[in-house]
Amino acid sequence: MSCIKKEGRSTYLYTRGGEYLSTILIILCLNFFLPRLMPGDPFSYLTGQNASSDLSTTLDSKSEAILRAYYGVGDPLWKQFCLYCQNLLHGNLGYAYYFKAPVAQLIAQRLPWSLFLVVTSILLASVIGITAGVFSAWKRGTVLDRGFWIIFLSLRSIPTFFLGTLLLLFLSFQAGIFPLFGAYSIEKAGSTWLVQGKDILWHLALPVLTLTLAEVTGKYLLTRSAMLDTLEEDYIIFARARGLAESQIMYRHALPNALLPVVTQIALRLGMAAAGMIYVETIFGYPGMGKLMQEALAVRDFSVLQGTFLITSLLVLASNFLLDLFYVYLDPRVEVR
Amino acid sequence: MSRLGLIGGTILLFFCLLAFFAPFLTPYSPNNFSGQPLEIPSTRHLLGTDGSGQDIFSQLIYGTRVSLLIGLTVSLFSTLFGGVVGLLSGFYGKWIDRLLMRFLDIFLTIPHLPLMLLLAAYFPPALVTTIFVLILFSWPLEAKLVRSQVLSLKKREYLEAARLAGAKDYYLMYRYLIPELTPLIVSQLVLRSSWAVLAESGLAFLGLGDPSIKSWGMILKQAISYEAIYFTPNWQWWLLPPGICITLLIFAFTFLGYALEEKFNPTLKEGV
Amino acid sequence: MRKVFLLFFLACFIGLACLGLLRHGATPSAPASSGAASIYKIAGEDYGHPSPYAFYPRGPGYCRMSLVFDTLVWKDQKGIIPWLSKSYQMAAGGKEWTFNLNPKAKWQDGQPLTAEDVKFTFDYIKQHPHPWFSRELAVVSKVEAKDKDKVVIFLKEPYAPFLTNIAGTIPIMPKHIWSKVADPLKYNDAKAAIGSGPFKLVKYDKANALYVFQANQDYFKGKVKVDKLIFLQTGQPLMALTKGDIDAFEPNVDQKIVLEKNKNIKVMEGSGFWIYRLLFNLEQQPWQEVKFRQAIAYALNLPDLVKRAMHNGAKTGKPGYVSPELAQWYNAKTLDYPYSPQKANEILDGLGYKDNNGDGIREMPGGKKLSFQLLTFQEGQDGEIIKSMLKDVGIEIQIKALDKGAHDSLIADKQYQIAINGHGGIGGDPVFLNQLIASPKATQQPSSDMFKDEEYTRLAKAQSKMTDQRQRKQIVNRMQEILAEKLPTLPLYYRQMYFAYKPGKVDGWFFTSGGIASGIPTELNKVVFLKL
């Protein structure tokens, strides 16, 4: 019995792994072909080279040489693609001529902050959303359920960047409770871990609050819907017939079963959180990948835009895959597609 | 539920009227430099003026047109195109369907906004760019929804019966499936509009909008670009109104959409 | 199930931690000062490592570098003064410049600064092209170190901007360090920032745009007023200055308006030597017609444009191109085009451009509408404002707003009918007037201009060689007259720049007249930190 199960698991993982690889390949192709499909000289898009009277954006010969070598300008297409993949395997994502640094380095600097922000927010949003969703499903049809539903949907009607702006305006500028920007105060750089830690959390508060509020409705709706599906299953009816308490049924029978599709969906939609991340970091000046994307957009630095897109996609895929692994070993009923 | 839908519909109607009667409701054209920069609200400028002296109230009213235009155009094209793809895919099944599902999976996993930014960065900022990018990123989900519906409809017996009687594919689709799909399409039109308005304002906020067309998102962006916005009282009439308008319109589309969805498909559990 | 609870507690913990820090917000962060050491903090961006080959080729980048490296001459509040040199003489009609160096000058690592270092610097830059300096040095033929403290610079021909653009710009580099450096563009060693100047670089953190300078207490020119000078990045400089977290920064006009209301803060205004102007495609009709360009000038209400687009943070443009803030060279007696839609209409009627079909837009005699595409930037409302002003005289404009990269690309390729462009470099020596001439690769900054005028070209060539100030002023005056008459480009406005600081620690800030070095507008002149 267990042998069959294990085989089923491996096959599942291999199949899923294959799917992920094909997704990665498609992303790579997208990244590679997009600039080359655009009208005009792809090299100018890649490097933003132009004669400007503001010397700061003129490509100096050093940067130009680096970029030409990196993109293999002049080589046939297939060779360029091989060069591209080769560079990626070495962690070379190109050179950001405006920021005057390798793209990989820029991303490496910013990524930890984004992860910190996004992971905390997703966790918080999931916990709150799931709890509320279960509760809503339990009290289906009542005023409480209806009230929750209206509140959460109304919350989602507020654009993330507007919500963040309001919080910044009222809680930071007017009330002075939270900092105005950034992930930490430079003055505290030399202080103790405790002081620095508190400072970082203090700076994290509003961004996390905004992103959590933006993400929570999705989790709530997913959970509520999954719970309602689960509650129609036979074993629930049976549990009720046995006389189990409602709360027991909710939390010990329905929720664990509803949780699988919910968490799968949450993982699947991690990519959507990237949007919230961009808005939140921009408004609060939080030095993460989102802010980097917005800065790169302002100067049309395509190397950075492509690099961040690639990394964000890879991260989402990686977390999906991890979650797959996690569940395969947890739940023996996982289906092999 | 239907009460909420009614509220949503009323708000939507209100905005439609605003958009339609815009020239009569506003004292100035939104591109008219009618006042001094950064004026406070007065009888001549109900919401004051922005940084270059244009009337904010006029911009807000005309912005309704932009938001509705974008919402409806995007939702129309994406729902129709996605609907057709979903219908064909669900109906014929086999490798077409597998391909679509594969594509959808990939599409859903890839983060959208970074890719949207990348795409939009290549094109000059214009209304057409925004609409194009939004349609591009919304039709797959519409296709998925329609496909699911088609799959469940395919199991109905009357379809089999009709097919055995010799009905051609397009006849089946036209006579049976499309009428069944219409409620879904209608509610999706509304819900997708809600998404489009939100997405457009976000893109405008990030700087991808057409700077000469003052959508609500663009007004917000210009307000925030004014460096002293948090240090002067101007945020009250420059920052808040467009944000509130966006929120209200999305609210209206959302609740109307869910109400329609529930009305046409009472078995759905999304609504209350 | 247990996992859910675990997650829940984790979330609560984080939430509580955040809430618990509400009290933290009340305590202001204490400035990191110890004992009697005085620290001066200025907010700013990253402008590259402050060494001769690594600073970003933008004004502020040079200024930071100038804190560490000295030049032969410099500028103070009144004008050019000897700096590394004690005195200097000109000979051979301007082809020979002798500098007597100050024997007290020395490098921050203790070595003395001699004429050998000066000669070495010029030779080195000739051998290793520099993105900024190489262009100016083309006129230098050779440099000789006559003595330990005497150096002579020979020019191929007299060069009027020599003192400001070469002697006052080229940072003298230590021979004993750079003679070993084969590739200066890649040289990131700490020794790259060893100069002779009043400040030593202690720390440069690019990611945080953090510069920490320590005063050079052995500085040969005098005592340095502060112990530490720090540049750092802050997302909200206005708040930071108000709260006292920083001592100074350069606000834009909106921030300046807010700061002016604060009695504890002093705000200064100076010229940004940055021009915003209309470019006409002189290779197309109807832009080739002078009267048409003049009509456009009359149609634009420049003071209104400045008010709406810049909130009065700029000075109205003058048709002679040179800004009135460059008082030494500005010619007030040129033609002017005060706002008059009536005059504009008259001229347009006179040219035969009438609105024949009543749609509000004039047509050219051939029937073609006066409808053009205005190439502009994505930021700013200038395009919109100009569009509405030209509409009043029957000219239709469509706005094409692009990001800076795409915009500059089109300008360089001359792919526009009418365009808005903005750039600096209009301070310092009026040799910048020569850039308006149409020539393929005349200067480092490829000319996007297409002005072909015999007299102007002749005068331009003459002025750069003219060392006699009086004669030169006459030539420059005439050039401005021609520009005002022919209007190959229409200056819209000159941006001002501002500086806000808390008085007390360092006072006496000033905007260097004409800009430092080759005309960089700034308040960051090292003179302000010195007790000379």
mmCIF file of N, CA and C in Angstrom, chain C residues 459-508:
data_model
loop_
_atom_site.group_PDB
_atom_site.id
_atom_site.type_symbol
_atom_site.label_atom_id
_atom_site.label_comp_id
_atom_site.label_asym_id
_atom_site.label_seq_id
_atom_site.Cartn_x
_atom_site.Cartn_y
_atom_site.Cartn_z
ATOM 1 N N LEU C 459 31.085 84.723 -35.344
ATOM 2 C CA LEU C 459 31.259 85.286 -34.011
ATOM 3 C C LEU C 459 31.555 84.200 -32.990
ATOM 4 N N ALA C 460 30.892 83.054 -33.169
ATOM 5 C CA ALA C 460 31.096 81.966 -32.210
ATOM 6 C C ALA C 460 32.550 81.519 -32.222
ATOM 7 N N LYS C 461 33.089 81.374 -33.435
ATOM 8 C CA LYS C 461 34.489 80.931 -33.519
ATOM 9 C C LYS C 461 35.403 81.968 -32.889
ATOM 10 N N ALA C 462 35.067 83.248 -33.110
ATOM 11 C CA ALA C 462 35.932 84.304 -32.592
ATOM 12 C C ALA C 462 35.877 84.394 -31.082
ATOM 13 N N GLN C 463 34.705 84.241 -30.513
ATOM 14 C CA GLN C 463 34.568 84.522 -29.084
ATOM 15 C C GLN C 463 35.360 83.549 -28.219
ATOM 16 N N SER C 464 35.511 82.308 -28.675
ATOM 17 C CA SER C 464 36.194 81.357 -27.814
ATOM 18 C C SER C 464 37.687 81.640 -27.754
ATOM 19 N N LYS C 465 38.188 82.453 -28.703
ATOM 20 C CA LYS C 465 39.618 82.745 -28.663
ATOM 21 C C LYS C 465 39.895 84.112 -28.044
ATOM 22 N N MET C 466 38.843 84.876 -27.820
ATOM 23 C CA MET C 466 39.027 86.269 -27.423
ATOM 24 C C MET C 466 39.332 86.382 -25.943
ATOM 25 N N THR C 467 40.522 86.768 -25.602
ATOM 26 C CA THR C 467 40.855 86.914 -24.193
ATOM 27 C C THR C 467 40.605 88.323 -23.678
ATOM 28 N N ASP C 468 40.490 89.271 -24.565
ATOM 29 C CA ASP C 468 40.183 90.640 -24.149
ATOM 30 C C ASP C 468 38.719 90.690 -23.741
ATOM 31 N N GLN C 469 38.474 90.914 -22.448
ATOM 32 C CA GLN C 469 37.120 90.843 -21.919
ATOM 33 C C GLN C 469 36.168 91.814 -22.605
ATOM 34 N N ARG C 470 36.646 93.045 -22.820
ATOM 35 C CA ARG C 470 35.769 94.067 -23.370
ATOM 36 C C ARG C 470 35.306 93.719 -24.766
ATOM 37 N N GLN C 471 36.276 93.282 -25.591
ATOM 38 C CA GLN C 471 35.934 92.906 -26.957
ATOM 39 C C GLN C 471 35.002 91.705 -26.957
ATOM 40 N N ARG C 472 35.310 90.797 -26.036
ATOM 41 C CA ARG C 472 34.489 89.587 -25.981
ATOM 42 C C ARG C 472 33.046 89.932 -25.650
ATOM 43 N N LYS C 473 32.896 90.850 -24.687
ATOM 44 C CA LYS C 473 31.532 91.214 -24.290
ATOM 45 C C LYS C 473 30.770 91.754 -25.483
ATOM 46 N N GLN C 474 31.451 92.510 -26.341
ATOM 47 C CA GLN C 474 30.777 93.050 -27.525
ATOM 48 C C GLN C 474 30.301 91.917 -28.431
ATOM 49 N N ILE C 475 31.182 90.940 -28.621
ATOM 50 C CA ILE C 475 30.810 89.810 -29.485
ATOM 51 C C ILE C 475 29.626 89.060 -28.893
ATOM 52 N N VAL C 476 29.703 88.765 -27.593
ATOM 53 C CA VAL C 476 28.631 88.002 -26.952
ATOM 54 C C VAL C 476 27.318 88.778 -26.998
ATOM 55 N N ASN C 477 27.414 90.090 -26.840
ATOM 56 C CA ASN C 477 26.200 90.907 -26.943
ATOM 57 C C ASN C 477 25.559 90.754 -28.318
ATOM 58 N N ARG C 478 26.415 90.820 -29.340
ATOM 59 C CA ARG C 478 25.905 90.734 -30.710
ATOM 60 C C ARG C 478 25.274 89.374 -30.964
ATOM 61 N N MET C 479 25.909 88.329 -30.407
ATOM 62 C CA MET C 479 25.357 86.985 -30.594
ATOM 63 C C MET C 479 23.948 86.916 -30.003
ATOM 64 N N GLN C 480 23.771 87.509 -28.850
ATOM 65 C CA GLN C 480 22.445 87.486 -28.229
ATOM 66 C C GLN C 480 21.436 88.252 -29.071
ATOM 67 N N GLU C 481 21.909 89.357 -29.670
ATOM 68 C CA GLU C 481 21.021 90.130 -30.541
ATOM 69 C C GLU C 481 20.525 89.263 -31.697
ATOM 70 N N ILE C 482 21.474 88.553 -32.314
ATOM 71 C CA ILE C 482 21.109 87.700 -33.456
ATOM 72 C C ILE C 482 20.091 86.649 -33.021
ATOM 73 N N LEU C 483 20.366 86.049 -31.889
ATOM 74 C CA LEU C 483 19.457 85.007 -31.414
ATOM 75 C C LEU C 483 18.060 85.561 -31.173
ATOM 76 N N ALA C 484 18.012 86.756 -30.621
ATOM 77 C CA ALA C 484 16.704 87.338 -30.330
ATOM 78 C C ALA C 484 15.960 87.691 -31.611
ATOM 79 N N GLU C 485 16.717 88.090 -32.614
ATOM 80 C CA GLU C 485 16.101 88.435 -33.900
ATOM 81 C C GLU C 485 15.613 87.208 -34.629
ATOM 82 N N LYS C 486 16.520 86.223 -34.734
ATOM 83 C CA LYS C 486 16.225 85.079 -35.583
ATOM 84 C C LYS C 486 15.460 83.973 -34.855
ATOM 85 N N LEU C 487 15.541 83.977 -33.541
ATOM 86 C CA LEU C 487 14.790 82.995 -32.734
ATOM 87 C C LEU C 487 14.881 81.547 -33.233
ATOM 88 N N PRO C 488 16.087 81.019 -33.353
ATOM 89 C CA PRO C 488 16.166 79.609 -33.740
ATOM 90 C C PRO C 488 15.599 78.711 -32.639
ATOM 91 N N THR C 489 15.597 79.223 -31.423
ATOM 92 C CA THR C 489 15.022 78.499 -30.309
ATOM 93 C C THR C 489 14.392 79.545 -29.395
ATOM 94 N N LEU C 490 13.352 79.183 -28.720
ATOM 95 C CA LEU C 490 12.679 80.148 -27.858
ATOM 96 C C LEU C 490 12.813 79.732 -26.393
ATOM 97 N N PRO C 491 13.666 80.432 -25.633
ATOM 98 C CA PRO C 491 13.789 80.109 -24.216
ATOM 99 C C PRO C 491 12.481 80.388 -23.471
ATOM 100 N N LEU C 492 12.006 79.417 -22.725
ATOM 101 C CA LEU C 492 10.752 79.570 -21.998
ATOM 102 C C LEU C 492 11.011 80.098 -20.589
ATOM 103 N N TYR C 493 11.902 79.442 -19.865
ATOM 104 C CA TYR C 493 12.268 79.951 -18.545
ATOM 105 C C TYR C 493 13.570 79.330 -18.067
ATOM 106 N N TYR C 494 14.124 79.972 -17.039
ATOM 107 C CA TYR C 494 15.347 79.488 -16.400
ATOM 108 C C TYR C 494 15.002 79.063 -14.990
ATOM 109 N N ARG C 495 15.222 77.785 -14.686
ATOM 110 C CA ARG C 495 14.847 77.284 -13.366
ATOM 111 C C ARG C 495 15.731 77.879 -12.289
ATOM 112 N N GLN C 496 15.112 78.234 -11.171
ATOM 113 C CA GLN C 496 15.872 78.665 -10.018
ATOM 114 C C GLN C 496 16.203 77.459 -9.163
ATOM 115 N N MET C 497 17.180 77.616 -8.308
ATOM 116 C CA MET C 497 17.400 76.557 -7.339
ATOM 117 C C MET C 497 17.391 77.167 -5.952
ATOM 118 N N TYR C 498 17.131 76.334 -4.968
ATOM 119 C CA TYR C 498 16.960 76.832 -3.609
ATOM 120 C C TYR C 498 17.796 76.031 -2.636
ATOM 121 N N PHE C 499 18.076 76.672 -1.529
ATOM 122 C CA PHE C 499 18.813 75.983 -0.477
ATOM 123 C C PHE C 499 18.206 76.402 0.843
ATOM 124 N N ALA C 500 17.889 75.412 1.672
ATOM 125 C CA ALA C 500 17.291 75.699 2.972
ATOM 126 C C ALA C 500 18.187 75.142 4.061
ATOM 127 N N TYR C 501 18.460 75.952 5.077
ATOM 128 C CA TYR C 501 19.323 75.440 6.139
ATOM 129 C C TYR C 501 18.951 76.053 7.476
ATOM 130 N N LYS C 502 19.378 75.391 8.527
ATOM 131 C CA LYS C 502 19.175 75.888 9.883
ATOM 132 C C LYS C 502 20.388 76.731 10.237
ATOM 133 N N PRO C 503 20.195 78.031 10.440
ATOM 134 C CA PRO C 503 21.357 78.875 10.744
ATOM 135 C C PRO C 503 21.959 78.502 12.091
ATOM 136 N N GLY C 504 23.230 78.778 12.230
ATOM 137 C CA GLY C 504 23.870 78.534 13.521
ATOM 138 C C GLY C 504 25.151 77.741 13.379
ATOM 139 N N LYS C 505 25.069 76.594 12.710
ATOM 140 C CA LYS C 505 26.278 75.760 12.628
ATOM 141 C C LYS C 505 27.208 76.276 11.545
ATOM 142 N N VAL C 506 26.671 76.369 10.338
ATOM 143 C CA VAL C 506 27.446 76.901 9.221
ATOM 144 C C VAL C 506 26.602 77.992 8.586
ATOM 145 N N ASP C 507 27.136 79.215 8.607
ATOM 146 C CA ASP C 507 26.419 80.311 7.973
ATOM 147 C C ASP C 507 27.235 80.856 6.814
ATOM 148 N N GLY C 508 26.654 81.818 6.144
ATOM 149 C CA GLY C 508 27.378 82.418 5.032
ATOM 150 C C GLY C 508 27.256 81.626 3.750
#
